[in-house]
Amino acid sequence: MFNFYIEYEYWFAATQLALAMLGMGATLQLRDFLNVFTVPASLLGGLFVQMLLVPVIAWLFLIMLEPAAGLAIGLALCAAIPGGTMSNVFTFLARGNAPLSIALTVVTTLACLVTTPLVLGLLIAEHMPADFVMPAAQIATEIALILLLPLVLGMIFLALLPQYADRFSRNCIRGSVFIILLIVIGATGAGRADPEIFGMNNLLILTGFVLALALTSWLVPLMLGRSNPDSTAINIEVTVRNGNLGLLIKASMFPAVVGVVDPVGDIILMTVLLYGGLAIPLGFLQVYLHGKINRRLTQQQAATAG
């Protein structure tokens, strides 16, 4: 029964990503985030954390803790992908700078066409088999066709049919979440997503990595003098990453084959899935903490203005 999932794992991953990006695109208009580019300090600060510090943190974890190949590749993969669509929702709920969050998601999503293969090549070359060649061109092509093209099509849908865009977006996101659930069920049923095999030590390392990203992306914007709403957007954007893209790249680099045991590929899959399992609850905590601070600041500003 679960051989069907193994045989079509790549297409499960590709479909859920395309649906997620269609749904995100149907919520985006250029005017939503063009203002961010007129005062780009916070955008540049967010890009600095997302595109430079995150890979550096992953590199430090790799050289200091020397995890096994599966976890090392999984951590590098989580570091190489951009922020996810949920970061925009969480930022809005936390009263953060939602246009900044959207701009960061869009810019890093566009940039990952180049940065994702580059980061993967730099971080995990030594962990790959001697005869393995990083499929940079394939990854870039898949990002363009399965991530960026649906994003643009979603934006076109909003422009042409705005009265249906909200329902369309929600249904696309629901479809993506449903397919991710099928991936979890399929991988577990096929014996490829086993928390016991993943191990407590790997889970602790992954948890430390998630917390390191969350802490760094909270402290650095404040050190750069960004406002709390801007810091909120950067903090959540860096923590809540595009696991949808991670699943696709994993399926592309380490495709499942019926009847073939792949312990490294299984650990990579578990790393991506568990990263999301850790980051989403942490995102809700960020919503609560940032929301509390931002509400207080808004009340203080209103009182001062009054």
PDB file of C-alpha atoms in Angstrom:
ATOM      1  CA  MET A   1       0.000   0.000   0.000  1.00  0.00           C
ATOM      2  CA  PHE A   2       2.691   2.478   1.024  1.00  0.00           C
ATOM      3  CA  ASN A   3       4.838   1.611  -1.979  1.00  0.00           C
ATOM      4  CA  PHE A   4       2.610   4.042  -3.884  1.00  0.00           C
ATOM      5  CA  TYR A   5       3.898   6.890  -1.721  1.00  0.00           C
ATOM      6  CA  ILE A   6       7.524   5.839  -2.166  1.00  0.00           C
ATOM      7  CA  GLU A   7       7.104   5.597  -5.933  1.00  0.00           C
ATOM      8  CA  TYR A   8       5.542   9.057  -6.199  1.00  0.00           C
ATOM      9  CA  GLU A   9       7.236  10.835  -3.289  1.00  0.00           C
ATOM     10  CA  TYR A  10       8.672  13.514  -5.563  1.00  0.00           C
ATOM     11  CA  TRP A  11       5.266  14.411  -6.982  1.00  0.00           C
ATOM     12  CA  PHE A  12       3.695  14.548  -3.527  1.00  0.00           C
ATOM     13  CA  ALA A  13       6.406  17.052  -2.563  1.00  0.00           C
ATOM     14  CA  ALA A  14       6.102  19.038  -5.793  1.00  0.00           C
ATOM     15  CA  THR A  15       2.294  19.274  -5.598  1.00  0.00           C
ATOM     16  CA  GLN A  16       2.177  20.459  -1.990  1.00  0.00           C
ATOM     17  CA  LEU A  17       4.778  23.133  -2.717  1.00  0.00           C
ATOM     18  CA  ALA A  18       3.012  24.370  -5.862  1.00  0.00           C
ATOM     19  CA  LEU A  19      -0.299  24.622  -3.981  1.00  0.00           C
ATOM     20  CA  ALA A  20       1.328  26.507  -1.093  1.00  0.00           C
ATOM     21  CA  MET A  21       2.918  29.029  -3.444  1.00  0.00           C
ATOM     22  CA  LEU A  22      -0.309  29.459  -5.439  1.00  0.00           C
ATOM     23  CA  GLY A  23      -2.086  30.217  -2.174  1.00  0.00           C
ATOM     24  CA  MET A  24       0.585  32.668  -1.084  1.00  0.00           C
ATOM     25  CA  GLY A  25       0.624  34.404  -4.470  1.00  0.00           C
ATOM     26  CA  ALA A  26      -3.133  34.913  -4.327  1.00  0.00           C
ATOM     27  CA  THR A  27      -2.638  37.088  -1.233  1.00  0.00           C
ATOM     28  CA  LEU A  28       0.098  39.295  -2.699  1.00  0.00           C
ATOM     29  CA  GLN A  29      -0.039  42.607  -4.526  1.00  0.00           C
ATOM     30  CA  LEU A  30       2.979  44.703  -5.440  1.00  0.00           C
ATOM     31  CA  ARG A  31       1.661  47.600  -3.388  1.00  0.00           C
ATOM     32  CA  ASP A  32       1.635  45.374  -0.277  1.00  0.00           C
ATOM     33  CA  PHE A  33       5.383  45.524   0.020  1.00  0.00           C
ATOM     34  CA  LEU A  34       6.723  48.179  -2.364  1.00  0.00           C
ATOM     35  CA  ASN A  35       6.846  50.673   0.520  1.00  0.00           C
ATOM     36  CA  VAL A  36       9.359  48.417   2.243  1.00  0.00           C
ATOM     37  CA  PHE A  37      11.834  49.120  -0.551  1.00  0.00           C
ATOM     38  CA  THR A  38      11.587  52.881  -0.085  1.00  0.00           C
ATOM     39  CA  VAL A  39      13.159  52.550   3.390  1.00  0.00           C
ATOM     40  CA  PRO A  40      15.180  49.352   2.945  1.00  0.00           C
ATOM     41  CA  ALA A  41      17.165  49.230   6.223  1.00  0.00           C
ATOM     42  CA  SER A  42      14.949  46.597   7.829  1.00  0.00           C
ATOM     43  CA  LEU A  43      14.727  44.592   4.616  1.00  0.00           C
ATOM     44  CA  LEU A  44      18.518  44.558   4.324  1.00  0.00           C
ATOM     45  CA  GLY A  45      18.818  43.614   7.996  1.00  0.00           C
ATOM     46  CA  GLY A  46      16.420  40.716   7.500  1.00  0.00           C
ATOM     47  CA  LEU A  47      18.272  39.543   4.402  1.00  0.00           C
ATOM     48  CA  PHE A  48      21.557  39.733   6.324  1.00  0.00           C
ATOM     49  CA  VAL A  49      20.197  37.401   8.999  1.00  0.00           C
ATOM     50  CA  GLN A  50      18.342  35.097   6.619  1.00  0.00           C
ATOM     51  CA  MET A  51      20.933  34.692   3.881  1.00  0.00           C
ATOM     52  CA  LEU A  52      24.218  35.032   5.782  1.00  0.00           C
ATOM     53  CA  LEU A  53      23.840  34.353   9.494  1.00  0.00           C
ATOM     54  CA  VAL A  54      21.548  31.323   9.131  1.00  0.00           C
ATOM     55  CA  PRO A  55      24.036  29.376   6.942  1.00  0.00           C
ATOM     56  CA  VAL A  56      26.842  30.414   9.316  1.00  0.00           C
ATOM     57  CA  ILE A  57      24.881  29.038  12.296  1.00  0.00           C
ATOM     58  CA  ALA A  58      24.290  25.790  10.411  1.00  0.00           C
ATOM     59  CA  TRP A  59      28.011  25.601   9.586  1.00  0.00           C
ATOM     60  CA  LEU A  60      28.907  26.090  13.266  1.00  0.00           C
ATOM     61  CA  PHE A  61      26.566  23.266  14.258  1.00  0.00           C
ATOM     62  CA  LEU A  62      28.143  21.013  11.639  1.00  0.00           C
ATOM     63  CA  ILE A  63      31.761  21.659  12.627  1.00  0.00           C
ATOM     64  CA  MET A  64      31.189  21.743  16.404  1.00  0.00           C
ATOM     65  CA  LEU A  65      28.782  18.824  16.823  1.00  0.00           C
ATOM     66  CA  GLU A  66      29.786  16.741  13.773  1.00  0.00           C
ATOM     67  CA  PRO A  67      26.357  15.132  13.281  1.00  0.00           C
ATOM     68  CA  ALA A  68      25.959  12.065  11.087  1.00  0.00           C
ATOM     69  CA  ALA A  69      25.482  12.603   7.357  1.00  0.00           C
ATOM     70  CA  GLY A  70      21.666  12.462   7.364  1.00  0.00           C
ATOM     71  CA  LEU A  71      21.242  15.095  10.057  1.00  0.00           C
ATOM     72  CA  ALA A  72      24.067  17.238   8.657  1.00  0.00           C
ATOM     73  CA  ILE A  73      22.430  17.334   5.234  1.00  0.00           C
ATOM     74  CA  GLY A  74      19.027  17.954   6.833  1.00  0.00           C
ATOM     75  CA  LEU A  75      20.334  20.924   8.839  1.00  0.00           C
ATOM     76  CA  ALA A  76      22.020  22.356   5.736  1.00  0.00           C
ATOM     77  CA  LEU A  77      18.795  21.932   3.800  1.00  0.00           C
ATOM     78  CA  CYS A  78      16.784  23.754   6.492  1.00  0.00           C
ATOM     79  CA  ALA A  79      19.354  26.569   6.408  1.00  0.00           C
ATOM     80  CA  ALA A  80      19.282  26.802   2.621  1.00  0.00           C
ATOM     81  CA  ILE A  81      15.532  27.306   2.197  1.00  0.00           C
ATOM     82  CA  PRO A  82      13.783  30.697   2.563  1.00  0.00           C
ATOM     83  CA  GLY A  83      11.046  31.712   4.983  1.00  0.00           C
ATOM     84  CA  GLY A  84       7.677  30.064   4.556  1.00  0.00           C
ATOM     85  CA  THR A  85       4.192  31.400   3.964  1.00  0.00           C
ATOM     86  CA  MET A  86       3.177  30.796   7.589  1.00  0.00           C
ATOM     87  CA  SER A  87       5.712  33.427   8.680  1.00  0.00           C
ATOM     88  CA  ASN A  88       3.554  36.111   7.048  1.00  0.00           C
ATOM     89  CA  VAL A  89       0.457  34.928   8.929  1.00  0.00           C
ATOM     90  CA  PHE A  90       2.297  34.736  12.249  1.00  0.00           C
ATOM     91  CA  THR A  91       3.782  38.217  11.734  1.00  0.00           C
ATOM     92  CA  PHE A  92       0.329  39.645  11.095  1.00  0.00           C
ATOM     93  CA  LEU A  93      -1.069  37.952  14.217  1.00  0.00           C
ATOM     94  CA  ALA A  94       1.865  39.280  16.281  1.00  0.00           C
ATOM     95  CA  ARG A  95       1.176  42.860  15.082  1.00  0.00           C
ATOM     96  CA  GLY A  96       4.541  42.910  13.358  1.00  0.00           C
ATOM     97  CA  ASN A  97       5.433  44.589  10.075  1.00  0.00           C
ATOM     98  CA  ALA A  98       3.475  42.293   7.731  1.00  0.00           C
ATOM     99  CA  PRO A  99       4.585  44.062   4.505  1.00  0.00           C
ATOM    100  CA  LEU A 100       8.214  43.592   5.593  1.00  0.00           C
ATOM    101  CA  SER A 101       7.541  39.908   6.240  1.00  0.00           C
ATOM    102  CA  ILE A 102       5.968  39.534   2.797  1.00  0.00           C
ATOM    103  CA  ALA A 103       8.856  41.382   1.147  1.00  0.00           C
ATOM    104  CA  LEU A 104      11.410  39.166   2.902  1.00  0.00           C
ATOM    105  CA  THR A 105       9.536  36.034   1.855  1.00  0.00           C
ATOM    106  CA  VAL A 106       9.310  37.147  -1.768  1.00  0.00           C
ATOM    107  CA  VAL A 107      12.928  38.373  -2.041  1.00  0.00           C
ATOM    108  CA  THR A 108      14.443  35.301  -0.381  1.00  0.00           C
ATOM    109  CA  THR A 109      12.170  33.047  -2.428  1.00  0.00           C
ATOM    110  CA  LEU A 110      13.402  34.680  -5.633  1.00  0.00           C
ATOM    111  CA  ALA A 111      17.011  34.619  -4.422  1.00  0.00           C
ATOM    112  CA  CYS A 112      16.885  30.933  -3.464  1.00  0.00           C
ATOM    113  CA  LEU A 113      17.042  30.134  -7.163  1.00  0.00           C
ATOM    114  CA  VAL A 114      20.760  30.839  -6.709  1.00  0.00           C
ATOM    115  CA  THR A 115      21.372  30.736  -2.967  1.00  0.00           C
ATOM    116  CA  THR A 116      19.858  27.325  -2.175  1.00  0.00           C
ATOM    117  CA  PRO A 117      22.169  25.269  -4.433  1.00  0.00           C
ATOM    118  CA  LEU A 118      25.089  27.491  -3.340  1.00  0.00           C
ATOM    119  CA  VAL A 119      24.485  27.032   0.407  1.00  0.00           C
ATOM    120  CA  LEU A 120      23.943  23.296   0.004  1.00  0.00           C
ATOM    121  CA  GLY A 121      27.146  22.967  -1.993  1.00  0.00           C
ATOM    122  CA  LEU A 122      29.171  24.896   0.597  1.00  0.00           C
ATOM    123  CA  LEU A 123      27.768  23.181   3.692  1.00  0.00           C
ATOM    124  CA  ILE A 124      27.365  19.527   2.818  1.00  0.00           C
ATOM    125  CA  ALA A 125      29.904  18.691   0.114  1.00  0.00           C
ATOM    126  CA  GLU A 126      32.007  16.674   2.577  1.00  0.00           C
ATOM    127  CA  HIS A 127      28.981  14.727   3.791  1.00  0.00           C
ATOM    128  CA  MET A 128      27.980  13.532   0.336  1.00  0.00           C
ATOM    129  CA  PRO A 129      29.140  10.290  -1.340  1.00  0.00           C
ATOM    130  CA  ALA A 130      32.317  10.649  -3.386  1.00  0.00           C
ATOM    131  CA  ASP A 131      30.458  10.117  -6.668  1.00  0.00           C
ATOM    132  CA  PHE A 132      27.607  12.489  -5.805  1.00  0.00           C
ATOM    133  CA  VAL A 133      27.222  15.632  -7.914  1.00  0.00           C
ATOM    134  CA  MET A 134      25.111  18.453  -6.481  1.00  0.00           C
ATOM    135  CA  PRO A 135      22.157  18.850  -8.909  1.00  0.00           C
ATOM    136  CA  ALA A 136      22.332  22.660  -8.771  1.00  0.00           C
ATOM    137  CA  ALA A 137      20.772  23.144 -12.216  1.00  0.00           C
ATOM    138  CA  GLN A 138      17.962  20.725 -11.411  1.00  0.00           C
ATOM    139  CA  ILE A 139      17.266  22.386  -8.055  1.00  0.00           C
ATOM    140  CA  ALA A 140      17.247  25.828  -9.686  1.00  0.00           C
ATOM    141  CA  THR A 141      14.881  24.626 -12.418  1.00  0.00           C
ATOM    142  CA  GLU A 142      12.520  23.068  -9.887  1.00  0.00           C
ATOM    143  CA  ILE A 143      12.509  26.234  -7.779  1.00  0.00           C
ATOM    144  CA  ALA A 144      11.635  28.262 -10.871  1.00  0.00           C
ATOM    145  CA  LEU A 145       8.870  25.943 -12.108  1.00  0.00           C
ATOM    146  CA  ILE A 146       7.337  24.647  -8.885  1.00  0.00           C
ATOM    147  CA  LEU A 147       7.901  27.578  -6.524  1.00  0.00           C
ATOM    148  CA  LEU A 148       8.217  30.845  -8.445  1.00  0.00           C
ATOM    149  CA  LEU A 149       5.831  30.122 -11.327  1.00  0.00           C
ATOM    150  CA  PRO A 150       2.895  29.200  -9.023  1.00  0.00           C
ATOM    151  CA  LEU A 151       3.685  32.310  -6.943  1.00  0.00           C
ATOM    152  CA  VAL A 152       3.358  34.523 -10.029  1.00  0.00           C
ATOM    153  CA  LEU A 153       0.224  32.683 -11.198  1.00  0.00           C
ATOM    154  CA  GLY A 154      -1.342  33.239  -7.784  1.00  0.00           C
ATOM    155  CA  MET A 155      -0.633  36.968  -8.005  1.00  0.00           C
ATOM    156  CA  ILE A 156      -2.180  37.055 -11.489  1.00  0.00           C
ATOM    157  CA  PHE A 157      -5.262  35.252 -10.132  1.00  0.00           C
ATOM    158  CA  LEU A 158      -5.644  37.936  -7.460  1.00  0.00           C
ATOM    159  CA  ALA A 159      -5.268  40.704 -10.037  1.00  0.00           C
ATOM    160  CA  LEU A 160      -7.841  39.200 -12.430  1.00  0.00           C
ATOM    161  CA  LEU A 161     -10.336  37.672  -9.977  1.00  0.00           C
ATOM    162  CA  PRO A 162      -9.952  39.495  -6.642  1.00  0.00           C
ATOM    163  CA  GLN A 163     -13.440  38.487  -5.475  1.00  0.00           C
ATOM    164  CA  TYR A 164     -12.408  34.802  -5.512  1.00  0.00           C
ATOM    165  CA  ALA A 165      -8.790  35.194  -4.402  1.00  0.00           C
ATOM    166  CA  ASP A 166      -9.327  34.734  -0.662  1.00  0.00           C
ATOM    167  CA  ARG A 167     -11.239  31.475  -1.054  1.00  0.00           C
ATOM    168  CA  PHE A 168      -8.786  30.290  -3.714  1.00  0.00           C
ATOM    169  CA  SER A 169      -5.826  31.018  -1.425  1.00  0.00           C
ATOM    170  CA  ARG A 170      -7.361  29.254   1.573  1.00  0.00           C
ATOM    171  CA  ASN A 171      -8.233  26.173  -0.484  1.00  0.00           C
ATOM    172  CA  CYS A 172      -4.718  25.998  -1.954  1.00  0.00           C
ATOM    173  CA  ILE A 173      -3.131  26.228   1.499  1.00  0.00           C
ATOM    174  CA  ARG A 174      -5.526  23.590   2.833  1.00  0.00           C
ATOM    175  CA  GLY A 175      -4.639  21.340  -0.101  1.00  0.00           C
ATOM    176  CA  SER A 176      -0.944  21.796   0.616  1.00  0.00           C
ATOM    177  CA  VAL A 177      -1.398  20.975   4.313  1.00  0.00           C
ATOM    178  CA  PHE A 178      -3.463  17.899   3.383  1.00  0.00           C
ATOM    179  CA  ILE A 179      -0.721  16.601   1.088  1.00  0.00           C
ATOM    180  CA  ILE A 180       1.923  17.196   3.779  1.00  0.00           C
ATOM    181  CA  LEU A 181      -0.257  15.068   6.059  1.00  0.00           C
ATOM    182  CA  LEU A 182      -0.276  12.382   3.347  1.00  0.00           C
ATOM    183  CA  ILE A 183       3.528  12.630   3.170  1.00  0.00           C
ATOM    184  CA  VAL A 184       3.800  12.086   6.917  1.00  0.00           C
ATOM    185  CA  ILE A 185       1.382   9.134   6.779  1.00  0.00           C
ATOM    186  CA  GLY A 186       3.049   7.665   3.703  1.00  0.00           C
ATOM    187  CA  ALA A 187       6.577   8.045   5.027  1.00  0.00           C
ATOM    188  CA  THR A 188       5.601   6.617   8.425  1.00  0.00           C
ATOM    189  CA  GLY A 189       3.695   3.712   6.898  1.00  0.00           C
ATOM    190  CA  ALA A 190       6.642   2.881   4.665  1.00  0.00           C
ATOM    191  CA  GLY A 191       8.951   2.911   7.684  1.00  0.00           C
ATOM    192  CA  ARG A 192      10.825   5.975   6.459  1.00  0.00           C
ATOM    193  CA  ALA A 193       9.743   8.436   9.165  1.00  0.00           C
ATOM    194  CA  ASP A 194      10.500   6.726  12.452  1.00  0.00           C
ATOM    195  CA  PRO A 195      11.182   9.048  15.438  1.00  0.00           C
ATOM    196  CA  GLU A 196      12.838   6.163  17.297  1.00  0.00           C
ATOM    197  CA  ILE A 197      15.357   5.697  14.485  1.00  0.00           C
ATOM    198  CA  PHE A 198      15.925   9.465  14.335  1.00  0.00           C
ATOM    199  CA  GLY A 199      17.067   9.320  17.941  1.00  0.00           C
ATOM    200  CA  MET A 200      17.010  11.640  20.924  1.00  0.00           C
ATOM    201  CA  ASN A 201      20.522  12.979  20.271  1.00  0.00           C
ATOM    202  CA  ASN A 202      19.560  14.118  16.769  1.00  0.00           C
ATOM    203  CA  LEU A 203      16.358  15.636  18.131  1.00  0.00           C
ATOM    204  CA  LEU A 204      18.325  17.634  20.711  1.00  0.00           C
ATOM    205  CA  ILE A 205      20.713  18.931  18.051  1.00  0.00           C
ATOM    206  CA  LEU A 206      17.809  19.921  15.795  1.00  0.00           C
ATOM    207  CA  THR A 207      16.025  21.618  18.696  1.00  0.00           C
ATOM    208  CA  GLY A 208      19.196  23.549  19.504  1.00  0.00           C
ATOM    209  CA  PHE A 209      19.460  24.639  15.868  1.00  0.00           C
ATOM    210  CA  VAL A 210      15.866  25.907  15.795  1.00  0.00           C
ATOM    211  CA  LEU A 211      16.365  27.807  19.051  1.00  0.00           C
ATOM    212  CA  ALA A 212      19.668  29.280  17.812  1.00  0.00           C
ATOM    213  CA  LEU A 213      17.924  30.646  14.698  1.00  0.00           C
ATOM    214  CA  ALA A 214      15.070  32.057  16.791  1.00  0.00           C
ATOM    215  CA  LEU A 215      17.424  33.729  19.299  1.00  0.00           C
ATOM    216  CA  THR A 216      19.781  35.158  16.659  1.00  0.00           C
ATOM    217  CA  SER A 217      16.959  36.521  14.524  1.00  0.00           C
ATOM    218  CA  TRP A 218      15.493  38.219  17.612  1.00  0.00           C
ATOM    219  CA  LEU A 219      18.705  39.772  18.939  1.00  0.00           C
ATOM    220  CA  VAL A 220      20.388  40.938  15.710  1.00  0.00           C
ATOM    221  CA  PRO A 221      17.538  43.203  14.470  1.00  0.00           C
ATOM    222  CA  LEU A 222      17.373  44.830  17.907  1.00  0.00           C
ATOM    223  CA  MET A 223      21.157  45.360  17.840  1.00  0.00           C
ATOM    224  CA  LEU A 224      20.756  46.943  14.396  1.00  0.00           C
ATOM    225  CA  GLY A 225      18.235  49.395  15.860  1.00  0.00           C
ATOM    226  CA  ARG A 226      15.180  48.067  14.071  1.00  0.00           C
ATOM    227  CA  SER A 227      11.751  48.828  15.524  1.00  0.00           C
ATOM    228  CA  ASN A 228       9.951  46.066  17.380  1.00  0.00           C
ATOM    229  CA  PRO A 229       7.384  45.467  14.581  1.00  0.00           C
ATOM    230  CA  ASP A 230      10.292  45.097  12.131  1.00  0.00           C
ATOM    231  CA  SER A 231      12.191  42.850  14.544  1.00  0.00           C
ATOM    232  CA  THR A 232       9.038  40.757  14.911  1.00  0.00           C
ATOM    233  CA  ALA A 233       8.845  40.232  11.146  1.00  0.00           C
ATOM    234  CA  ILE A 234      12.525  39.258  10.880  1.00  0.00           C
ATOM    235  CA  ASN A 235      12.410  36.974  13.934  1.00  0.00           C
ATOM    236  CA  ILE A 236       9.405  35.004  12.699  1.00  0.00           C
ATOM    237  CA  GLU A 237      10.552  34.968   9.056  1.00  0.00           C
ATOM    238  CA  VAL A 238      13.865  33.355   9.973  1.00  0.00           C
ATOM    239  CA  THR A 239      12.365  30.837  12.414  1.00  0.00           C
ATOM    240  CA  VAL A 240       9.405  29.626  10.312  1.00  0.00           C
ATOM    241  CA  ARG A 241      11.022  28.338   7.128  1.00  0.00           C
ATOM    242  CA  ASN A 242       9.677  26.935   3.862  1.00  0.00           C
ATOM    243  CA  GLY A 243       9.592  23.249   4.742  1.00  0.00           C
ATOM    244  CA  ASN A 244       7.511  22.687   1.597  1.00  0.00           C
ATOM    245  CA  LEU A 245      10.559  23.525  -0.501  1.00  0.00           C
ATOM    246  CA  GLY A 246      12.749  21.428   1.783  1.00  0.00           C
ATOM    247  CA  LEU A 247      10.580  18.372   1.111  1.00  0.00           C
ATOM    248  CA  LEU A 248      10.829  18.915  -2.632  1.00  0.00           C
ATOM    249  CA  ILE A 249      14.624  19.272  -2.616  1.00  0.00           C
ATOM    250  CA  LYS A 250      14.964  16.199  -0.418  1.00  0.00           C
ATOM    251  CA  ALA A 251      12.810  14.188  -2.834  1.00  0.00           C
ATOM    252  CA  SER A 252      14.904  15.498  -5.725  1.00  0.00           C
ATOM    253  CA  MET A 253      18.338  14.836  -4.199  1.00  0.00           C
ATOM    254  CA  PHE A 254      17.487  11.588  -2.414  1.00  0.00           C
ATOM    255  CA  PRO A 255      14.495  10.054  -4.225  1.00  0.00           C
ATOM    256  CA  ALA A 256      12.804   7.142  -2.514  1.00  0.00           C
ATOM    257  CA  VAL A 257      13.051   3.826  -4.356  1.00  0.00           C
ATOM    258  CA  VAL A 258      10.700   0.918  -3.652  1.00  0.00           C
ATOM    259  CA  GLY A 259      12.574  -1.906  -1.966  1.00  0.00           C
ATOM    260  CA  VAL A 260      15.741   0.126  -1.360  1.00  0.00           C
ATOM    261  CA  VAL A 261      16.700   1.109   2.188  1.00  0.00           C
ATOM    262  CA  ASP A 262      17.997   4.683   2.425  1.00  0.00           C
ATOM    263  CA  PRO A 263      18.822   5.570   6.053  1.00  0.00           C
ATOM    264  CA  VAL A 264      20.466   8.869   5.092  1.00  0.00           C
ATOM    265  CA  GLY A 265      17.473   9.989   3.022  1.00  0.00           C
ATOM    266  CA  ASP A 266      15.108   8.931   5.811  1.00  0.00           C
ATOM    267  CA  ILE A 267      16.971  11.043   8.398  1.00  0.00           C
ATOM    268  CA  ILE A 268      16.922  14.029   6.018  1.00  0.00           C
ATOM    269  CA  LEU A 269      13.157  13.639   5.596  1.00  0.00           C
ATOM    270  CA  MET A 270      12.674  13.407   9.362  1.00  0.00           C
ATOM    271  CA  THR A 271      14.861  16.481   9.898  1.00  0.00           C
ATOM    272  CA  VAL A 272      12.743  18.604   7.552  1.00  0.00           C
ATOM    273  CA  LEU A 273       9.460  17.334   9.009  1.00  0.00           C
ATOM    274  CA  LEU A 274      10.588  17.728  12.616  1.00  0.00           C
ATOM    275  CA  TYR A 275      11.980  21.204  11.951  1.00  0.00           C
ATOM    276  CA  GLY A 276       8.456  22.245  11.003  1.00  0.00           C
ATOM    277  CA  GLY A 277       7.079  20.367  13.992  1.00  0.00           C
ATOM    278  CA  LEU A 278       9.328  22.431  16.267  1.00  0.00           C
ATOM    279  CA  ALA A 279       9.174  25.780  14.445  1.00  0.00           C
ATOM    280  CA  ILE A 280       5.393  26.065  14.189  1.00  0.00           C
ATOM    281  CA  PRO A 281       4.710  25.847  17.965  1.00  0.00           C
ATOM    282  CA  LEU A 282       7.656  28.198  18.499  1.00  0.00           C
ATOM    283  CA  GLY A 283       6.022  30.534  15.980  1.00  0.00           C
ATOM    284  CA  PHE A 284       2.853  30.608  18.087  1.00  0.00           C
ATOM    285  CA  LEU A 285       4.977  31.464  21.128  1.00  0.00           C
ATOM    286  CA  GLN A 286       6.573  34.285  19.127  1.00  0.00           C
ATOM    287  CA  VAL A 287       3.109  35.527  18.179  1.00  0.00           C
ATOM    288  CA  TYR A 288       2.150  35.673  21.858  1.00  0.00           C
ATOM    289  CA  LEU A 289       5.346  37.369  23.078  1.00  0.00           C
ATOM    290  CA  HIS A 290       5.765  39.829  20.202  1.00  0.00           C
ATOM    291  CA  GLY A 291       2.036  40.541  20.135  1.00  0.00           C
ATOM    292  CA  LYS A 292       2.090  41.461  23.803  1.00  0.00           C
ATOM    293  CA  ILE A 293       5.030  43.842  23.302  1.00  0.00           C
ATOM    294  CA  ASN A 294       3.623  45.395  20.126  1.00  0.00           C
ATOM    295  CA  ARG A 295       0.198  45.946  21.717  1.00  0.00           C
ATOM    296  CA  ARG A 296       1.832  47.722  24.639  1.00  0.00           C
ATOM    297  CA  LEU A 297       3.845  49.935  22.281  1.00  0.00           C
ATOM    298  CA  THR A 298       0.719  50.770  20.282  1.00  0.00           C
ATOM    299  CA  GLN A 299      -1.133  51.725  23.461  1.00  0.00           C
ATOM    300  CA  GLN A 300       1.767  53.889  24.603  1.00  0.00           C
ATOM    301  CA  GLN A 301       1.925  55.646  21.227  1.00  0.00           C
ATOM    302  CA  ALA A 302      -1.837  56.241  21.303  1.00  0.00           C
ATOM    303  CA  ALA A 303      -1.611  57.647  24.828  1.00  0.00           C
ATOM    304  CA  THR A 304       1.276  59.943  23.825  1.00  0.00           C
ATOM    305  CA  ALA A 305      -0.574  61.138  20.732  1.00  0.00           C
ATOM    306  CA  GLY A 306      -3.673  61.793  22.820  1.00  0.00           C
TER     307      GLY A 306
END
